[in-house]
PDB file of C-alpha atoms in Angstrom:
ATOM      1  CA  UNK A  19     -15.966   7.812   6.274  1.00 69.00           C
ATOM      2  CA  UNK A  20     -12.322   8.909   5.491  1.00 82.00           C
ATOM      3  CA  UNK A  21     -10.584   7.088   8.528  1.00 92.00           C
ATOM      4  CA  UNK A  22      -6.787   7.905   7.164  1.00 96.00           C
ATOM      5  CA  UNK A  23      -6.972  12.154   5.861  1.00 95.00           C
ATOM      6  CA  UNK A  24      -4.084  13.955   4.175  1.00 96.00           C
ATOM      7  CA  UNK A  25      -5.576  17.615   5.050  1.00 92.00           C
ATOM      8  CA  UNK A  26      -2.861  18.736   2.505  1.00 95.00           C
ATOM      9  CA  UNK A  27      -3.330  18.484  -1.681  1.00 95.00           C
ATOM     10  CA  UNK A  28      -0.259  20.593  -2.087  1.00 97.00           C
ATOM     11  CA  UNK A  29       3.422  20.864  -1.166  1.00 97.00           C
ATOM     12  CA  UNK A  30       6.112  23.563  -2.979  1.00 98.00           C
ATOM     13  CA  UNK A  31       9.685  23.077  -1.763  1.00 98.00           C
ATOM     14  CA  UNK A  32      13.094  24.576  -3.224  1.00 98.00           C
ATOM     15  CA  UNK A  33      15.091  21.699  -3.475  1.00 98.00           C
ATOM     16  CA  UNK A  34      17.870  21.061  -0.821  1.00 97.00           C
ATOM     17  CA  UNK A  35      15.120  22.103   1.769  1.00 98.00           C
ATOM     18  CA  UNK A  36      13.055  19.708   3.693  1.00 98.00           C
ATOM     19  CA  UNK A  37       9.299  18.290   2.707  1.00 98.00           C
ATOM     20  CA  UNK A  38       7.077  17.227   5.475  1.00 98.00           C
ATOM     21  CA  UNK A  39       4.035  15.928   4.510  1.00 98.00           C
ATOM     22  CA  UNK A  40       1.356  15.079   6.924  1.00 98.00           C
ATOM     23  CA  UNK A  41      -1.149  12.286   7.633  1.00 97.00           C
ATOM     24  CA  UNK A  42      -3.888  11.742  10.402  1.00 97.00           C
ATOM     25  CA  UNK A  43      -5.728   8.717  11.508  1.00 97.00           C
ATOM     26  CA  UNK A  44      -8.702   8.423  13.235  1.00 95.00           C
ATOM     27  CA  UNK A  45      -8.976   4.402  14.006  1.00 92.00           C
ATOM     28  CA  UNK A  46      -6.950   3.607  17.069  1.00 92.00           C
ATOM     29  CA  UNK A  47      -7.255  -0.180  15.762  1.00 91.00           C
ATOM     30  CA  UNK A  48      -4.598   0.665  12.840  1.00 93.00           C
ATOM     31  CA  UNK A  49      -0.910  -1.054  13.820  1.00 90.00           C
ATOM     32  CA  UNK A  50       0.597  -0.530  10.651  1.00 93.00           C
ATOM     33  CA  UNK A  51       1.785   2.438   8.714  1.00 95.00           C
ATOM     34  CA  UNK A  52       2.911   3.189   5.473  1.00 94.00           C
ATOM     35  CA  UNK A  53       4.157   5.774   2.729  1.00 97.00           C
ATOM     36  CA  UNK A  54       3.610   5.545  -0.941  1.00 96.00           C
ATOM     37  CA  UNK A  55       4.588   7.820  -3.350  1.00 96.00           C
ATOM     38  CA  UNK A  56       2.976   8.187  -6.845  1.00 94.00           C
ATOM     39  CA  UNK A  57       3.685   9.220 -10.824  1.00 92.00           C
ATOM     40  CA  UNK A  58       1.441   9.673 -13.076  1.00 86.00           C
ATOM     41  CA  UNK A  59       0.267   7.241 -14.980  1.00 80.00           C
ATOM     42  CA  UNK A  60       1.978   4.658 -12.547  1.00 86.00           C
ATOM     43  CA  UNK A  61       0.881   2.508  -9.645  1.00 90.00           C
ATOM     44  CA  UNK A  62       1.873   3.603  -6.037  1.00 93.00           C
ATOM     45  CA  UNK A  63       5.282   2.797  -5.143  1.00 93.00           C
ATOM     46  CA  UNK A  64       6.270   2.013  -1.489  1.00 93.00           C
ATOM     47  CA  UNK A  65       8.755   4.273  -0.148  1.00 96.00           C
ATOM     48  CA  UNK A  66       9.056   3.355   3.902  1.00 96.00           C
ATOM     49  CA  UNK A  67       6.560   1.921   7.013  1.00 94.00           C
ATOM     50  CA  UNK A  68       6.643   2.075  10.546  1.00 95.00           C
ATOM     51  CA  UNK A  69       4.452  -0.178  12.908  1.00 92.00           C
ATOM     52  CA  UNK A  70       2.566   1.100  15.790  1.00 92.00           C
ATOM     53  CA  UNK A  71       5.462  -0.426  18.471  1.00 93.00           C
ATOM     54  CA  UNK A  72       7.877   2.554  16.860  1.00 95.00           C
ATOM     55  CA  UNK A  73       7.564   6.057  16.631  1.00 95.00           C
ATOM     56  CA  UNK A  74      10.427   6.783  14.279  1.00 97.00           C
ATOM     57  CA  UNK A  75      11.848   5.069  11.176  1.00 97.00           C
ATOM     58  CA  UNK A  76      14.518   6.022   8.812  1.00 97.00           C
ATOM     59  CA  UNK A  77      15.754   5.037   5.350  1.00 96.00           C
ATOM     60  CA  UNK A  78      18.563   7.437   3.362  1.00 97.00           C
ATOM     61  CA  UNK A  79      16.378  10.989   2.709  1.00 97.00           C
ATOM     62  CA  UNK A  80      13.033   9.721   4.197  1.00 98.00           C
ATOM     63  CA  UNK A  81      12.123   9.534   8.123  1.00 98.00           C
ATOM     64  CA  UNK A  82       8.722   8.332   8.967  1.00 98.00           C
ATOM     65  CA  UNK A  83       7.102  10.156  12.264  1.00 98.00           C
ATOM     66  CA  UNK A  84       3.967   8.387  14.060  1.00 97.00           C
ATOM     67  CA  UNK A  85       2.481   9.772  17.016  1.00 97.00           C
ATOM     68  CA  UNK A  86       0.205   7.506  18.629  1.00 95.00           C
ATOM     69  CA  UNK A  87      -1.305   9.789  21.240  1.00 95.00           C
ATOM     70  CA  UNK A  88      -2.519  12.310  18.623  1.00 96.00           C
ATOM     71  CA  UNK A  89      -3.451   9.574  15.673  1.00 96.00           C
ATOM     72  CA  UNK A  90      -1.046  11.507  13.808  1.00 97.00           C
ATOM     73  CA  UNK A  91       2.047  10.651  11.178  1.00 97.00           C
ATOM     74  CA  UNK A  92       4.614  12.247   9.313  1.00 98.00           C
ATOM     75  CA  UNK A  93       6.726  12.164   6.357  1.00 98.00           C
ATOM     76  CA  UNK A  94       9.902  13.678   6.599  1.00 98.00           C
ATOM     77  CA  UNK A  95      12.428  14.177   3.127  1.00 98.00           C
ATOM     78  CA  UNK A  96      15.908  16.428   3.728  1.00 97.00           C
ATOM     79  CA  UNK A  97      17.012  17.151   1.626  1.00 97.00           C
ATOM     80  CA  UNK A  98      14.208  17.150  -1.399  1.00 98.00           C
ATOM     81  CA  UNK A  99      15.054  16.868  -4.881  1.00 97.00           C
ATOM     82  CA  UNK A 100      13.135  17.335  -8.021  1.00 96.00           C
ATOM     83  CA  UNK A 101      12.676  14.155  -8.590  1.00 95.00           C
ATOM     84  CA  UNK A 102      10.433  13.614  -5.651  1.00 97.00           C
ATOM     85  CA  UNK A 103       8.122  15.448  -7.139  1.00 97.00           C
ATOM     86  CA  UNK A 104       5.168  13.464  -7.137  1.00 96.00           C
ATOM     87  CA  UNK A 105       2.251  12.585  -5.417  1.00 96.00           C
ATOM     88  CA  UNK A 106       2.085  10.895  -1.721  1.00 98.00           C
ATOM     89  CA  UNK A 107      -0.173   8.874  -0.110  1.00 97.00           C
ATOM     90  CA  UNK A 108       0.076   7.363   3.166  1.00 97.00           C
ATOM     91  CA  UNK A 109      -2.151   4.389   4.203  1.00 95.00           C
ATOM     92  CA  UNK A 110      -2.907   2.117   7.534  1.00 94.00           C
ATOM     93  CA  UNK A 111      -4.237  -0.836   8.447  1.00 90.00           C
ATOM     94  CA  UNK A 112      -5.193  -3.114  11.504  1.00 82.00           C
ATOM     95  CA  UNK A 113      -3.557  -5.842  13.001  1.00 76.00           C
ATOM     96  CA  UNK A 114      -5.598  -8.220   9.852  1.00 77.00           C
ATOM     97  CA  UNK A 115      -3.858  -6.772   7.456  1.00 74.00           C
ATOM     98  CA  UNK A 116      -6.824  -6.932   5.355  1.00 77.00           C
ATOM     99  CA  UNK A 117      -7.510  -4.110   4.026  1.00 85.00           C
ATOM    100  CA  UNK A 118      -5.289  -1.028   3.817  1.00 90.00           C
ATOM    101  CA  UNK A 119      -7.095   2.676   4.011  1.00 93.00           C
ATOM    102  CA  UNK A 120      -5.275   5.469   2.021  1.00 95.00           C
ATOM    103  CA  UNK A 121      -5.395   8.936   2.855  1.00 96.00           C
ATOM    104  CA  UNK A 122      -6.436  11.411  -0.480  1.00 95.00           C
ATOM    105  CA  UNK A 123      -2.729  12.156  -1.357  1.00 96.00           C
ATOM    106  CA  UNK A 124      -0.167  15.014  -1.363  1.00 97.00           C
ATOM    107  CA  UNK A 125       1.210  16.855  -4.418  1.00 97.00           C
ATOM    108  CA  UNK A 126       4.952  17.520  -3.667  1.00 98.00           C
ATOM    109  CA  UNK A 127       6.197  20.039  -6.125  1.00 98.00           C
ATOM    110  CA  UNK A 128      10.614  20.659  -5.533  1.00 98.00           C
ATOM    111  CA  UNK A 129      11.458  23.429  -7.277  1.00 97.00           C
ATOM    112  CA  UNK A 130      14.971  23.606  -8.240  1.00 95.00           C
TER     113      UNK A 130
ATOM    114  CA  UNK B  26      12.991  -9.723 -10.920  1.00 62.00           C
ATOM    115  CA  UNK B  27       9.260  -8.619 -12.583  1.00 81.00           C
ATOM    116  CA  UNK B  28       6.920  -6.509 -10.114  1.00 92.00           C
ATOM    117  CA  UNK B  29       3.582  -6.621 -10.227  1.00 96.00           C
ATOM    118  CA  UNK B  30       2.131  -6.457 -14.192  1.00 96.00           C
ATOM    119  CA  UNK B  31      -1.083  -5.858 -14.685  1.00 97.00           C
ATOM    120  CA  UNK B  32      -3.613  -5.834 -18.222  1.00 96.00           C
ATOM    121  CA  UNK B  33      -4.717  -4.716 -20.215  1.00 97.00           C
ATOM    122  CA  UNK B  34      -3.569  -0.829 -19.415  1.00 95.00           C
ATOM    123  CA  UNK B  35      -6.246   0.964 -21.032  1.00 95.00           C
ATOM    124  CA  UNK B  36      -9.625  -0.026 -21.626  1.00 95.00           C
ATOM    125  CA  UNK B  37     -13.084   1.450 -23.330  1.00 97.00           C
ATOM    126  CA  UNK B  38     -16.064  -0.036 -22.434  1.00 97.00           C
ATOM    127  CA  UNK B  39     -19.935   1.603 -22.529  1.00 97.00           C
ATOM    128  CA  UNK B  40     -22.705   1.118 -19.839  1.00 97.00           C
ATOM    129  CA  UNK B  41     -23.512  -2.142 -19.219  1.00 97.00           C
ATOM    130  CA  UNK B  42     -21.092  -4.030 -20.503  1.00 98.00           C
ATOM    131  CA  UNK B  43     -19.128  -6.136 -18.400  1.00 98.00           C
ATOM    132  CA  UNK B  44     -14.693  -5.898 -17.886  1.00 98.00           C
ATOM    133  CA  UNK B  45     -12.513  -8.484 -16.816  1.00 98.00           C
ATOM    134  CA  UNK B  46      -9.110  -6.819 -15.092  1.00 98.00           C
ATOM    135  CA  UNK B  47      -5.757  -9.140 -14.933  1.00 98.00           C
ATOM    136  CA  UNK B  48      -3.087  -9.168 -12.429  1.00 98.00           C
ATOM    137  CA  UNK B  49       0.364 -11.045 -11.877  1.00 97.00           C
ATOM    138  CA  UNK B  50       1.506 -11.079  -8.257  1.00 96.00           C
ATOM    139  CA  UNK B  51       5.163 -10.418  -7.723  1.00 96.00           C
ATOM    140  CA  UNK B  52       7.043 -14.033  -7.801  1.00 95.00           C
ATOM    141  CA  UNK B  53       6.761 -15.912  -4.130  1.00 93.00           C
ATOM    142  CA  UNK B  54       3.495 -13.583  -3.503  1.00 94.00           C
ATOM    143  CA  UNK B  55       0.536 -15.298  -2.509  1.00 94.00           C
ATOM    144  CA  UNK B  56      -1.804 -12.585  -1.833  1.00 94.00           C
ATOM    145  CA  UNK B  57      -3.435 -10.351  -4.216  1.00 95.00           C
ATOM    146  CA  UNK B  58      -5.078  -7.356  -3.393  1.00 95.00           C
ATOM    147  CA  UNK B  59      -7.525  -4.892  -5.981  1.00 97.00           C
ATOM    148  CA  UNK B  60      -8.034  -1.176  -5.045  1.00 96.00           C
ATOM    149  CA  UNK B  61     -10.093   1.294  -7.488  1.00 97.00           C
ATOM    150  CA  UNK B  62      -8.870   5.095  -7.714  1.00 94.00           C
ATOM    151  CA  UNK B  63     -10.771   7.941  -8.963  1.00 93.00           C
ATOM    152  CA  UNK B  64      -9.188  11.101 -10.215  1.00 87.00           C
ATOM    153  CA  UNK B  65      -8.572  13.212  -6.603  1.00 86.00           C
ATOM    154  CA  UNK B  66      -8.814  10.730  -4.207  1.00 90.00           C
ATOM    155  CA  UNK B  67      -6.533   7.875  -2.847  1.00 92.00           C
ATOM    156  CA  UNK B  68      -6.970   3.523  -3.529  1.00 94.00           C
ATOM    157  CA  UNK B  69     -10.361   2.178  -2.222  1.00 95.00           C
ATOM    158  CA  UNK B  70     -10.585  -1.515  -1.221  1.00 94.00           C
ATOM    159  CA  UNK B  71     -12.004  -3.543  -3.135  1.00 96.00           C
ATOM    160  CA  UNK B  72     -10.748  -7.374  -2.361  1.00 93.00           C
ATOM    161  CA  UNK B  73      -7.926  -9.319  -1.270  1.00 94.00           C
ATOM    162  CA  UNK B  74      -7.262 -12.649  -1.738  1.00 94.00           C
ATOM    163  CA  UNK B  75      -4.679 -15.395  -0.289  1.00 93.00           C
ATOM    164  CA  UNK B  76      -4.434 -18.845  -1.378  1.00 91.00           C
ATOM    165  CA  UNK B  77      -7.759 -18.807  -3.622  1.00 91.00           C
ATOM    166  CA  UNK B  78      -9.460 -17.418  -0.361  1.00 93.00           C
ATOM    167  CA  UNK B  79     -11.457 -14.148  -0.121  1.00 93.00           C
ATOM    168  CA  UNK B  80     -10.012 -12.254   2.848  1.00 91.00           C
ATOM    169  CA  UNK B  81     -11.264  -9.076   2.755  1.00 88.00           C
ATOM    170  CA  UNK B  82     -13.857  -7.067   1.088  1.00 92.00           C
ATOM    171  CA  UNK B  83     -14.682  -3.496   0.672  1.00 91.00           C
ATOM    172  CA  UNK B  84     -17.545  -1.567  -0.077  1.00 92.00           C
ATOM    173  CA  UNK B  85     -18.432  -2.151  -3.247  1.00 96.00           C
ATOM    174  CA  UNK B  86     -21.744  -3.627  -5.195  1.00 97.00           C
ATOM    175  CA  UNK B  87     -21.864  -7.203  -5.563  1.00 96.00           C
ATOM    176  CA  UNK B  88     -21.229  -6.140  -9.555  1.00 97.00           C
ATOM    177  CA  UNK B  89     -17.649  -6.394  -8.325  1.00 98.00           C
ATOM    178  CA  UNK B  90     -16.104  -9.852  -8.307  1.00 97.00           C
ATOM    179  CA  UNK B  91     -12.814 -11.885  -8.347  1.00 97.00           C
ATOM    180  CA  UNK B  92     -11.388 -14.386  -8.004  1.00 97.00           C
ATOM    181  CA  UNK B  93      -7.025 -16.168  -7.883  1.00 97.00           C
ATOM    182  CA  UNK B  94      -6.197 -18.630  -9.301  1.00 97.00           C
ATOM    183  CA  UNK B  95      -3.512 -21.176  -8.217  1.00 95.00           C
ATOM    184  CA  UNK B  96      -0.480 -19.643  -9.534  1.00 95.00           C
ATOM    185  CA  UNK B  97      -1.707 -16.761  -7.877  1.00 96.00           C
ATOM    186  CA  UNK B  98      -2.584 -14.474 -10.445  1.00 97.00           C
ATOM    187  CA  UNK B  99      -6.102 -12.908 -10.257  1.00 98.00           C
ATOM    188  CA  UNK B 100      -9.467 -11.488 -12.060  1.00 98.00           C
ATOM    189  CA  UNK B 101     -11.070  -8.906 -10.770  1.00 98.00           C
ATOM    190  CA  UNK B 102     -14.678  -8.802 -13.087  1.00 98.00           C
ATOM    191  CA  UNK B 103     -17.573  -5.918 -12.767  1.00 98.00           C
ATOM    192  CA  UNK B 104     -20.941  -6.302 -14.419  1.00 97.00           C
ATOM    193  CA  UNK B 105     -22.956  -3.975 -15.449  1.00 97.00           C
ATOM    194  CA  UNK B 106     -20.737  -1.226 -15.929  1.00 98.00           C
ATOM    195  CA  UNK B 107     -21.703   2.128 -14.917  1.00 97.00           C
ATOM    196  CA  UNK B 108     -20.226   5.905 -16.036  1.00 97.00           C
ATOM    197  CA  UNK B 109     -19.112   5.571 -12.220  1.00 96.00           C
ATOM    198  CA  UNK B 110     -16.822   3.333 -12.614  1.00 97.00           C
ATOM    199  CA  UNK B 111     -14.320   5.022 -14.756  1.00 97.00           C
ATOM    200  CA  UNK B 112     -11.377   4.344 -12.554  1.00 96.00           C
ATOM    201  CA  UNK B 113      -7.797   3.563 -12.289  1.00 96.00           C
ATOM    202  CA  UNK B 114      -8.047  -0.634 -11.051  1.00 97.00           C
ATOM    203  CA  UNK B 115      -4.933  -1.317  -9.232  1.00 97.00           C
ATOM    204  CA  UNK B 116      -3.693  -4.774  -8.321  1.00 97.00           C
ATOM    205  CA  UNK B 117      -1.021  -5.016  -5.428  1.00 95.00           C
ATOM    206  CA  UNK B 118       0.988  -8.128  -4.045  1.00 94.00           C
ATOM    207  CA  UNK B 119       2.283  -8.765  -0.423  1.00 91.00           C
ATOM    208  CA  UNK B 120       3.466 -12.651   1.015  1.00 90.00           C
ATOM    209  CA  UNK B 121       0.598 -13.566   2.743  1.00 83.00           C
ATOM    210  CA  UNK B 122      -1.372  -9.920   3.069  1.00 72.00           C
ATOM    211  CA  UNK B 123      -1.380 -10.189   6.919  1.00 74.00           C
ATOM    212  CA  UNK B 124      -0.659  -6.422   7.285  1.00 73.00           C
ATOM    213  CA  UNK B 125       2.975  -6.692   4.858  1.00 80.00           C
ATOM    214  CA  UNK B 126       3.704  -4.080   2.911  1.00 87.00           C
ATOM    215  CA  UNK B 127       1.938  -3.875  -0.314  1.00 90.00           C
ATOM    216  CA  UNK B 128       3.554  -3.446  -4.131  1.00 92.00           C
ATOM    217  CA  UNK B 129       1.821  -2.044  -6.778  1.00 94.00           C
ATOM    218  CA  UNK B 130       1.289  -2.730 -10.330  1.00 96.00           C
ATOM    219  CA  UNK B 131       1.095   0.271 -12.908  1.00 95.00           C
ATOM    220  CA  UNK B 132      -3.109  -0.142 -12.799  1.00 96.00           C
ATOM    221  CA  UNK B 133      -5.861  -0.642 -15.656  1.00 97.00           C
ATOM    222  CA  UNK B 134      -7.175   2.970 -16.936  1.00 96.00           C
ATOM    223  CA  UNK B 135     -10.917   1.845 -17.211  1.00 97.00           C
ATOM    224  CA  UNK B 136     -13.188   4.441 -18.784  1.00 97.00           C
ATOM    225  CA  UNK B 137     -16.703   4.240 -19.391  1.00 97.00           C
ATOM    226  CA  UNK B 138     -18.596   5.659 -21.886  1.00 96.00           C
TER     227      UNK B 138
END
């Protein structure tokens, strides 16, 4: 049971444009929110969070949407560059922190 | 400062056999968490661990096991390998793993033959 789904594998961009990749939830128990982004033949690396008591958080070139209402989150990068080419995953989890559930990913692809 | 390191980064093994993963929190970390990725999808949960304790447990076969030790580093260990398990094992650190972000090492590459 997939409770965190990325409904999209792939992402083309021409670079200086913006990326928005997009992530829906379907456990109204997750609190905590997070985007990773992913090279080959490298672990995930965290790129920005947001907890369930915000709906908007910022750092440089990334913006992180959540929607509460609709379960649904959102990844925002202006302006993309080829080196964010990469995969993306965003995860959740509950307020136990336990265990974090990670959507199926994104391929970004910035051409330049 | 070091981030999480993980070994060996490659490994062979054949059915059956049995694979002992390593992983090195990031300094001040005292949780340890172990996720297995197959080609196409995103990190399943396997385990975390805080202070020696078992916190959380995914769905996996009781062939999956760890354990951390008290400088915090950790074993994850799966018996009786099967072709199934041919994975990508990551290991990632938080503080305490009560719902803290997560950092991850570069992963073990099993494959099994």
């Amino acid at each position: 049971d997939q409770q965190v789904k990325q409904n999209s594998p792939s992402l083309s961009v021409q670079e200086g444009r913006i990326s928005i990749l997009n992530c829906d939830y379907t456990n109204s128990m997750f609190d905590y929110f997070l985007w990773y982004k992913k090279y080959p033949a490298e672990g995930p690396t965290f790129l920005i969070s947001i907890s369930s008591i915000k709906d908007k958080n910022e750092d440089g070139r990334f913006t992180v949407f959540l929607n509460k209402s609709a379960k649904h989150l959102s990844l925002h990068i202006v302006p993309s560059q080829p080196g964010d080419s990469a995969v993306y995953f965003c995860a959740a989890s509950d307020d136990t922190g336990n265990q974090f559930y990670f959507g199926t990913g994104t391929s970004l692809t910035v051409i330049p | 400062d070091a981030g999480v390191t993980q070994s060996p980064t490659h490994l062979i093994k054949t059915r059956g056999q049995q694979v002992t993963l390593r992983c090195s929190p990031i300094s001040g970390h005292k949780s340890v968490s172990w996720y297995q990725q197959v080609l196409g999808q995103g990190p399943q949960f396997i385990f975390q661990y805080y202070e020696k304790e078992e916190r959380g447990r995914g769905n996996f076969p009781d062939r999956f096991s760890a354990r951390q030790f008290p400088n915090y580093s950790s074993e994850l260990n799966v018996n009786a390998l099967l072709l199934g398990d041919s994975a990508l094992y990551l290991c990632a650190s938080s503080l305490s793993g009560g719902g803290e972000t997560q950092y991850f090492g570069p992963g073990t590459r099993l494959l099994v033959l």
